[in-house]
Coordinates of C-alpha atoms in Angstrom, one line a residue:
M1 CA -167.8 -121.7 -22.8
T2 CA -168.4 -117.9 -23.1
E3 CA -166.9 -115.2 -25.1
A4 CA -166.1 -113.3 -21.9
F5 CA -163.9 -116.2 -20.9
L6 CA -162.1 -116.2 -24.2
H7 CA -161.6 -112.4 -23.9
Y8 CA -159.9 -113.0 -20.6
I9 CA -157.8 -115.8 -22.0
W10 CA -156.7 -113.7 -25.0
Q11 CA -156.1 -110.5 -23.0
F12 CA -153.8 -112.2 -20.5
Q13 CA -152.5 -114.8 -22.9
Y14 CA -153.4 -117.8 -20.6
F15 CA -152.9 -120.4 -23.3
D16 CA -150.1 -122.5 -24.7
K17 CA -148.2 -120.2 -27.1
S18 CA -145.6 -122.7 -28.2
S19 CA -145.6 -123.3 -31.9
L20 CA -148.7 -121.1 -32.2
V21 CA -150.1 -121.2 -35.8
T22 CA -153.2 -120.2 -37.7
T23 CA -155.7 -122.8 -38.9
E24 CA -153.9 -122.6 -42.2
G25 CA -150.5 -123.5 -40.5
D26 CA -148.9 -120.0 -40.6
P27 CA -146.8 -119.2 -37.5
V28 CA -148.2 -116.6 -35.2
A29 CA -146.4 -114.2 -32.7
V30 CA -148.3 -111.9 -30.4
F31 CA -146.5 -108.7 -29.5
S32 CA -149.6 -106.9 -28.1
T33 CA -153.1 -108.3 -27.5
G34 CA -154.6 -104.8 -28.1
F35 CA -157.0 -102.8 -26.0
R36 CA -160.4 -104.1 -24.9
N37 CA -163.3 -102.3 -26.8
A38 CA -166.3 -101.6 -24.6
H39 CA -168.3 -100.2 -27.5
S40 CA -169.5 -101.6 -30.8
G41 CA -167.0 -103.0 -33.2
P42 CA -164.2 -105.6 -32.9
D43 CA -163.4 -106.9 -29.4
F44 CA -159.8 -105.6 -29.3
F45 CA -158.2 -102.8 -31.2
Q46 CA -154.6 -101.8 -32.0
A47 CA -153.3 -105.4 -31.5
R48 CA -149.8 -106.1 -32.9
V49 CA -149.3 -109.6 -34.3
K50 CA -146.9 -111.3 -36.7
L51 CA -148.6 -113.8 -39.1
G52 CA -146.0 -115.7 -41.1
D53 CA -143.4 -113.1 -42.2
I54 CA -145.7 -110.1 -42.0
E55 CA -146.3 -107.9 -38.9
W56 CA -149.8 -106.5 -38.6
I57 CA -151.4 -103.8 -36.5
G58 CA -155.2 -104.0 -36.3
S59 CA -158.2 -105.4 -34.5
V60 CA -158.9 -108.9 -33.1
E61 CA -162.3 -110.4 -33.0
I62 CA -163.2 -113.3 -30.7
H63 CA -165.9 -115.9 -31.0
I64 CA -166.6 -119.3 -29.5
F65 CA -167.1 -120.8 -33.0
S66 CA -165.7 -119.1 -36.0
S67 CA -169.1 -119.3 -37.6
G68 CA -170.1 -116.6 -35.1
W69 CA -168.6 -114.2 -37.6
I70 CA -171.4 -115.0 -40.0
D71 CA -174.1 -115.3 -37.2
H72 CA -173.2 -111.7 -36.1
R73 CA -173.1 -110.5 -39.8
H74 CA -169.5 -109.2 -39.5
N75 CA -168.9 -110.4 -43.1
T76 CA -171.2 -107.5 -44.3
D77 CA -170.1 -104.9 -41.7
P78 CA -167.2 -102.6 -42.8
A79 CA -166.4 -101.9 -39.1
Y80 CA -164.9 -105.4 -39.0
D81 CA -162.6 -105.0 -42.1
S82 CA -159.9 -103.8 -39.7
V83 CA -159.7 -107.3 -38.1
V84 CA -156.3 -108.9 -38.7
L85 CA -156.9 -112.0 -36.5
H86 CA -159.9 -114.1 -35.6
V87 CA -159.5 -115.9 -32.2
V88 CA -161.9 -118.8 -31.5
W89 CA -162.5 -121.7 -29.2
K90 CA -163.2 -124.0 -32.2
N91 CA -162.8 -123.3 -35.9
D92 CA -165.8 -124.6 -37.8
L93 CA -165.8 -122.2 -40.8
H94 CA -163.4 -120.1 -42.9
V95 CA -164.5 -116.4 -42.8
T96 CA -163.9 -113.3 -44.9
R97 CA -164.2 -109.5 -44.8
T98 CA -166.7 -107.5 -46.8
D99 CA -164.3 -107.5 -49.8
G100 CA -164.0 -111.3 -49.7
S101 CA -160.5 -111.4 -48.3
F102 CA -159.7 -114.3 -45.9
I103 CA -159.2 -113.6 -42.2
P104 CA -156.5 -115.7 -40.4
T105 CA -157.9 -117.6 -37.5
V106 CA -156.3 -119.0 -34.3
E107 CA -158.1 -121.9 -32.5
L108 CA -157.5 -121.8 -28.7
G109 CA -159.6 -124.7 -27.5
P110 CA -156.7 -127.3 -27.5
R111 CA -154.3 -124.8 -26.0
I112 CA -156.2 -123.8 -22.8
N113 CA -155.5 -125.7 -19.6
D114 CA -158.5 -127.7 -18.5
S115 CA -158.2 -126.5 -14.9
L116 CA -158.9 -122.9 -16.0
V117 CA -162.0 -124.0 -17.9
L118 CA -163.2 -126.1 -15.0
Q119 CA -162.6 -123.4 -12.4
Y120 CA -164.4 -120.8 -14.5
A121 CA -167.3 -123.2 -15.1
R122 CA -167.5 -123.7 -11.3
L123 CA -167.9 -120.0 -10.7
M124 CA -170.5 -119.6 -13.4
R125 CA -172.6 -122.5 -12.2
N126 CA -172.6 -121.4 -8.6
P127 CA -176.1 -120.3 -7.7
E128 CA -174.9 -118.2 -4.8
L129 CA -175.2 -114.4 -5.1
V130 CA -171.4 -114.1 -4.8
A131 CA -170.1 -116.9 -7.1
C132 CA -166.8 -117.1 -5.3
S133 CA -168.3 -117.2 -1.8
G134 CA -167.0 -120.7 -1.1
L135 CA -163.5 -119.9 -2.4
L136 CA -162.7 -116.5 -0.8
T137 CA -160.6 -118.0 1.9
N138 CA -158.1 -119.0 -0.8
V139 CA -157.7 -115.3 -2.0
R140 CA -155.0 -113.2 -0.6
D141 CA -156.0 -110.0 1.3
I142 CA -153.9 -107.9 -1.0
V143 CA -156.0 -109.0 -4.0
K144 CA -159.2 -108.3 -2.1
Y145 CA -158.0 -104.8 -1.1
A146 CA -156.9 -104.0 -4.6
M147 CA -160.3 -105.0 -6.0
L148 CA -162.1 -102.9 -3.4
D149 CA -160.0 -99.9 -4.4
N150 CA -160.9 -100.5 -8.0
A151 CA -164.6 -100.9 -7.2
L152 CA -164.7 -97.7 -5.2
A153 CA -163.0 -95.7 -8.0
E154 CA -165.5 -97.1 -10.4
R155 CA -168.5 -96.2 -8.2
L156 CA -167.2 -92.6 -7.7
E157 CA -166.7 -92.4 -11.5
L158 CA -170.3 -93.5 -12.1
K159 CA -171.8 -91.2 -9.5
S160 CA -169.7 -88.2 -10.5
A161 CA -170.6 -88.7 -14.2
S162 CA -174.3 -88.4 -13.2
V163 CA -173.6 -85.1 -11.5
L164 CA -171.6 -83.8 -14.5
R165 CA -174.6 -84.7 -16.8
R166 CA -176.9 -82.7 -14.5
L167 CA -174.4 -79.9 -14.6
A168 CA -174.5 -79.8 -18.4
R169 CA -178.3 -79.6 -18.3
N170 CA -178.0 -76.7 -15.9
N171 CA -175.6 -74.8 -18.2
N172 CA -172.7 -75.4 -15.9
D173 CA -174.4 -73.8 -12.9
W174 CA -172.8 -75.6 -9.9
E175 CA -175.2 -74.0 -7.3
E176 CA -178.2 -75.3 -9.2
T177 CA -176.7 -78.7 -9.7
A178 CA -175.7 -79.1 -6.0
Y179 CA -179.2 -78.0 -4.9
Q180 CA -180.9 -80.5 -7.3
T181 CA -178.6 -83.4 -6.3
I182 CA -179.1 -82.9 -2.6
M183 CA -182.8 -82.3 -2.9
K184 CA -183.2 -85.6 -4.7
N185 CA -181.3 -87.3 -1.8
Y186 CA -183.7 -85.8 0.8
G187 CA -186.4 -88.0 -0.7
F188 CA -184.1 -91.0 -0.3
M189 CA -185.2 -94.1 -2.2
V190 CA -189.0 -93.8 -1.9
N191 CA -189.5 -90.1 -2.8
G192 CA -186.3 -89.2 -4.6
E193 CA -187.9 -88.6 -8.0
P194 CA -190.6 -86.2 -6.7
F195 CA -188.0 -84.3 -4.8
L196 CA -185.9 -83.9 -7.9
Q197 CA -188.9 -82.8 -9.9
L198 CA -189.6 -80.3 -7.2
A199 CA -186.1 -78.9 -7.3
Q200 CA -186.3 -78.6 -11.1
A201 CA -189.6 -76.8 -10.8
I202 CA -188.2 -74.1 -8.4
P203 CA -184.9 -72.7 -9.5
F204 CA -182.3 -72.3 -6.7
K205 CA -182.0 -68.6 -7.6
V206 CA -185.7 -68.0 -7.0
L207 CA -185.5 -69.7 -3.6
M208 CA -182.4 -67.6 -2.6
R209 CA -184.3 -64.4 -3.4
H210 CA -186.4 -65.3 -0.4
G211 CA -183.7 -67.1 1.5
D212 CA -183.8 -64.8 4.5
K213 CA -187.5 -65.6 5.1
A214 CA -188.1 -69.1 6.3
E215 CA -191.9 -68.8 5.8
Q216 CA -191.5 -67.9 2.2
I217 CA -189.1 -70.8 1.5
E218 CA -191.6 -73.2 3.1
A219 CA -194.4 -71.7 1.1
L220 CA -192.5 -72.1 -2.2
L221 CA -191.5 -75.7 -1.4
F222 CA -194.8 -77.0 0.0
G223 CA -196.9 -75.1 -2.6
Q224 CA -194.9 -76.3 -5.6
A225 CA -195.0 -79.8 -4.1
G226 CA -198.8 -79.7 -4.3
F227 CA -199.5 -79.7 -0.5
L228 CA -201.2 -76.3 -0.3
Q229 CA -204.2 -76.8 -2.6
D230 CA -206.9 -77.3 0.1
D231 CA -208.8 -74.2 1.4
V232 CA -208.3 -74.9 5.1
R233 CA -208.6 -72.1 7.5
V234 CA -208.4 -73.9 10.9
D235 CA -204.6 -74.1 10.7
E236 CA -203.2 -70.6 10.7
Y237 CA -199.7 -71.7 9.6
Y238 CA -201.1 -73.6 6.6
A239 CA -203.3 -70.7 5.6
T240 CA -200.4 -68.3 5.8
L241 CA -198.2 -70.6 3.6
R242 CA -201.1 -70.9 1.1
R243 CA -201.4 -67.1 0.8
E244 CA -197.7 -66.6 0.4
Y245 CA -197.5 -69.3 -2.2
S246 CA -200.4 -67.8 -4.2
V247 CA -198.5 -64.5 -4.5
L248 CA -195.1 -66.0 -5.2
A249 CA -196.4 -68.6 -7.7
S250 CA -198.0 -65.8 -9.7
K251 CA -194.9 -63.7 -9.5
Y252 CA -192.6 -66.5 -10.8
Q253 CA -195.3 -68.2 -13.0
L254 CA -194.8 -71.5 -11.1
H255 CA -198.4 -72.9 -11.2
D256 CA -197.9 -75.0 -14.4
Q257 CA -194.8 -76.7 -13.1
R258 CA -196.3 -77.8 -9.8
V259 CA -195.6 -81.4 -8.7
N260 CA -198.8 -83.6 -8.5
K261 CA -199.6 -84.2 -4.8
H262 CA -200.3 -87.8 -5.5
Q263 CA -196.7 -88.5 -6.5
W264 CA -195.6 -88.3 -2.9
R265 CA -195.6 -91.6 -1.1
F266 CA -196.4 -91.9 2.6
L267 CA -197.5 -95.6 2.8
R268 CA -195.2 -97.9 4.9
L269 CA -192.9 -95.0 5.8
R270 CA -192.0 -94.1 9.3
P271 CA -193.3 -90.6 10.2
A272 CA -189.7 -89.4 10.4
N273 CA -189.4 -90.2 6.7
F274 CA -192.6 -88.5 5.6
P275 CA -192.0 -86.2 2.6
T276 CA -193.7 -83.3 4.4
L277 CA -191.2 -83.4 7.2
R278 CA -188.3 -83.8 4.8
L279 CA -189.5 -80.7 2.9
A280 CA -189.5 -78.8 6.2
Q281 CA -186.0 -79.9 6.8
C282 CA -184.9 -78.9 3.3
A283 CA -186.5 -75.5 3.8
A284 CA -184.5 -75.1 7.0
L285 CA -181.3 -76.0 5.2
L286 CA -182.0 -73.6 2.4
H287 CA -182.8 -70.8 4.9
Q288 CA -179.9 -71.3 7.2
R289 CA -177.2 -72.3 4.7
R290 CA -176.9 -69.9 1.9
N291 CA -174.4 -70.2 -1.0
F292 CA -175.1 -73.9 -1.0
F293 CA -172.4 -75.2 -3.3
S294 CA -169.5 -73.0 -2.0
H295 CA -170.3 -74.2 1.6
L296 CA -170.0 -77.8 0.5
I297 CA -166.7 -77.2 -1.3
D298 CA -165.2 -75.4 1.7
C299 CA -166.0 -78.3 4.1
R300 CA -162.8 -80.0 5.0
S301 CA -164.0 -83.0 7.0
A302 CA -166.9 -85.3 7.6
Q303 CA -167.7 -83.4 10.8
D304 CA -167.8 -80.1 8.9
L305 CA -170.4 -81.7 6.6
R306 CA -172.4 -83.1 9.5
D307 CA -172.5 -79.6 11.0
F308 CA -173.6 -78.2 7.7
F309 CA -176.6 -80.4 7.5
S310 CA -177.5 -80.3 11.2
V311 CA -180.2 -77.7 11.1
V312 CA -183.5 -77.6 13.0
Q313 CA -186.8 -77.1 11.2
T314 CA -189.2 -74.3 12.2
D315 CA -191.4 -74.6 15.3
Y316 CA -194.5 -75.9 13.5
W317 CA -192.5 -78.9 12.2
L318 CA -191.2 -79.7 15.7
K319 CA -194.7 -80.7 16.5
H320 CA -195.9 -82.1 13.1
Y321 CA -195.1 -84.8 10.7
H322 CA -197.9 -83.7 8.4
F323 CA -200.2 -80.7 8.2
F324 CA -203.0 -80.5 10.8
K325 CA -201.8 -83.4 13.0
V326 CA -200.2 -82.2 16.2
Q327 CA -197.7 -84.6 17.9
R328 CA -197.5 -85.0 21.7
H329 CA -193.7 -85.3 21.6
D330 CA -191.2 -83.1 19.7
V331 CA -190.3 -84.2 16.2
S332 CA -186.5 -84.6 15.8
Q333 CA -184.3 -83.0 13.2
L334 CA -182.6 -84.9 10.4
G335 CA -180.8 -87.9 12.0
D336 CA -177.1 -88.7 11.9
A337 CA -177.7 -91.8 9.7
S338 CA -179.7 -89.7 7.2
I339 CA -177.0 -87.0 7.1
D340 CA -174.3 -89.6 6.5
N341 CA -176.5 -91.0 3.6
I342 CA -176.6 -87.5 2.1
I343 CA -172.8 -87.1 2.5
I344 CA -172.2 -90.5 0.8
N345 CA -174.7 -90.3 -2.0
S346 CA -174.7 -86.5 -2.8
V347 CA -171.8 -84.6 -1.4
I348 CA -169.1 -87.1 -2.3
P349 CA -170.2 -87.3 -6.0
I350 CA -170.4 -83.5 -6.1
L351 CA -166.8 -83.2 -4.8
V352 CA -165.5 -85.8 -7.2
A353 CA -167.3 -84.3 -10.2
Y354 CA -166.1 -80.8 -9.3
G355 CA -162.5 -82.1 -9.0
K356 CA -162.7 -83.9 -12.3
S357 CA -164.2 -80.9 -14.1
R358 CA -161.3 -78.7 -12.9
S359 CA -158.6 -81.5 -13.1
E360 CA -157.9 -80.9 -9.4
D361 CA -157.2 -84.1 -7.6
L362 CA -157.4 -82.3 -4.3
H363 CA -161.2 -82.5 -4.2
V364 CA -161.2 -86.2 -5.2
E365 CA -158.7 -87.0 -2.5
R366 CA -160.7 -85.1 0.0
A367 CA -163.8 -87.0 -1.0
V368 CA -162.1 -90.3 -0.4
T369 CA -160.7 -89.1 3.0
I370 CA -164.2 -88.0 4.0
L371 CA -165.7 -91.4 3.0
Q372 CA -163.1 -93.1 5.3
A373 CA -164.4 -91.0 8.2
V374 CA -168.2 -91.7 7.6
H375 CA -170.0 -94.6 9.1
P376 CA -170.6 -97.4 6.7
E377 CA -174.1 -98.1 5.3
S378 CA -175.9 -101.1 6.8
N379 CA -178.0 -102.9 4.2
M380 CA -178.5 -106.3 2.8
I381 CA -175.5 -106.1 0.6
T382 CA -173.0 -105.0 3.3
R383 CA -174.4 -107.5 5.8
H384 CA -173.9 -110.3 3.2
W385 CA -170.2 -109.3 2.7
K386 CA -169.7 -109.2 6.4
Q387 CA -170.9 -112.8 6.6
L388 CA -168.3 -113.7 3.9
G389 CA -165.6 -112.3 6.1
F390 CA -165.1 -108.8 4.8
T391 CA -164.5 -105.9 7.2
V392 CA -166.8 -102.9 6.8
K393 CA -165.4 -100.1 8.9
S394 CA -166.3 -97.0 6.9
A395 CA -168.4 -95.7 4.0
F396 CA -165.2 -96.3 1.8
D397 CA -165.7 -100.0 2.4
S398 CA -169.5 -100.1 2.1
Q399 CA -169.5 -98.2 -1.2
A400 CA -166.8 -100.4 -2.6
L401 CA -168.7 -103.5 -1.6
V402 CA -171.9 -102.2 -3.1
Q403 CA -170.2 -101.6 -6.4
L404 CA -168.5 -105.0 -6.3
N405 CA -171.9 -106.6 -5.7
N406 CA -173.9 -104.6 -8.3
G407 CA -171.2 -104.1 -11.0
Y408 CA -169.5 -107.5 -10.8
C409 CA -171.2 -110.3 -8.8
L410 CA -174.8 -109.7 -10.0
R411 CA -173.5 -109.5 -13.6
R412 CA -171.2 -112.5 -13.2
R413 CA -168.2 -110.4 -14.3
C414 CA -165.8 -112.6 -12.4
L415 CA -163.1 -112.3 -14.9
D416 CA -163.1 -108.5 -14.7
C417 CA -162.8 -108.8 -11.0
K418 CA -159.3 -109.3 -9.4
I419 CA -160.8 -111.7 -6.9
G420 CA -162.6 -113.8 -9.5
A421 CA -159.6 -113.8 -11.9
S422 CA -157.3 -114.9 -9.1
I423 CA -159.6 -117.9 -8.4
V424 CA -159.8 -118.9 -12.0
N425 CA -156.0 -118.7 -12.4
P426 CA -154.3 -118.6 -8.9
S427 CA -150.9 -119.1 -10.4
V428 CA -150.7 -115.5 -11.5
T429 CA -151.3 -114.0 -8.0

């Protein structure tokens, strides 16, 4: 037995309510179960119940055993004085508020159908990554689709909230925020943090003062990333960047904010993912696509965004993955899969955050439409869901399934999931 299960039982009233009484024998009528509280304090607030002849509006606290009230020290916490009803699996102790007044208690254990308890226990004890994996064929498609919609909305909310926090740190500067968000994405999983540190170390406005000169953009990025510290004269391009950076770093007082060269990771990366090449591709984007944020907001489709990010790095980086090492074959520009990754993980959250900040649903709707036109991610999570029979046609599907996995399955939040809840109590679907 878990409190999460009792929360679920109480919220949806999946227990025998006939002749419902408190442990003291007073009749109970539930008019409203209240609202789930995700923060500290009682589990449900603004519940409306009738105890005996008196109607109460207040909080409901839930425990497996009523003695949990004492174990959690609610008897000394004024935040729990608003509790009008204590709901428990088994009553083993009378409890009181901080002023010593008695709290009415309802015992649910004998009133819950054994089949619900057994089905929930079956899910919780399943060692599989997806607890309901062996039962999914019993779930109607409409329930699955509804949950995927919920999961996607939750993922977009989480990602856009991260963008809005960054926006607040940047004093509501959308250009700076978009630049930092996309720069972090250019590092992908391995070098994301150094890329973000680099973006924070070179303000977007500084880069745009030199946006018409590709060489100076590269000098600022590579120099501030710590790659121009060696006094090497055999490579003319490297020497030129080093001279440019020396002048610009002094002009903008950048030396103290430089990223440590040792933070960049090359080990076990394919050359196409080397941070040096990614920096060159970033420089090309910043040089060829000015007014960064407004361009992104104006893009109307996934193809518009692909065109936006499809830029070719300068000649040197068409023959190099790293300084000094010339390649026989041309080095390709940023690939389609990488561009789609940036659209999914950076552009979409920016669009949603912008829409929410302005209360304009148009941008949120456009973000969802674009997701439906972008190829799905292929990773361990999406492949697992495919094996379980889910169709993954677009990034809309893959993002929803990633959130379902990370936000629900890994945390065993089966009762907060429409799919899991329908398995525990199929009679309600």
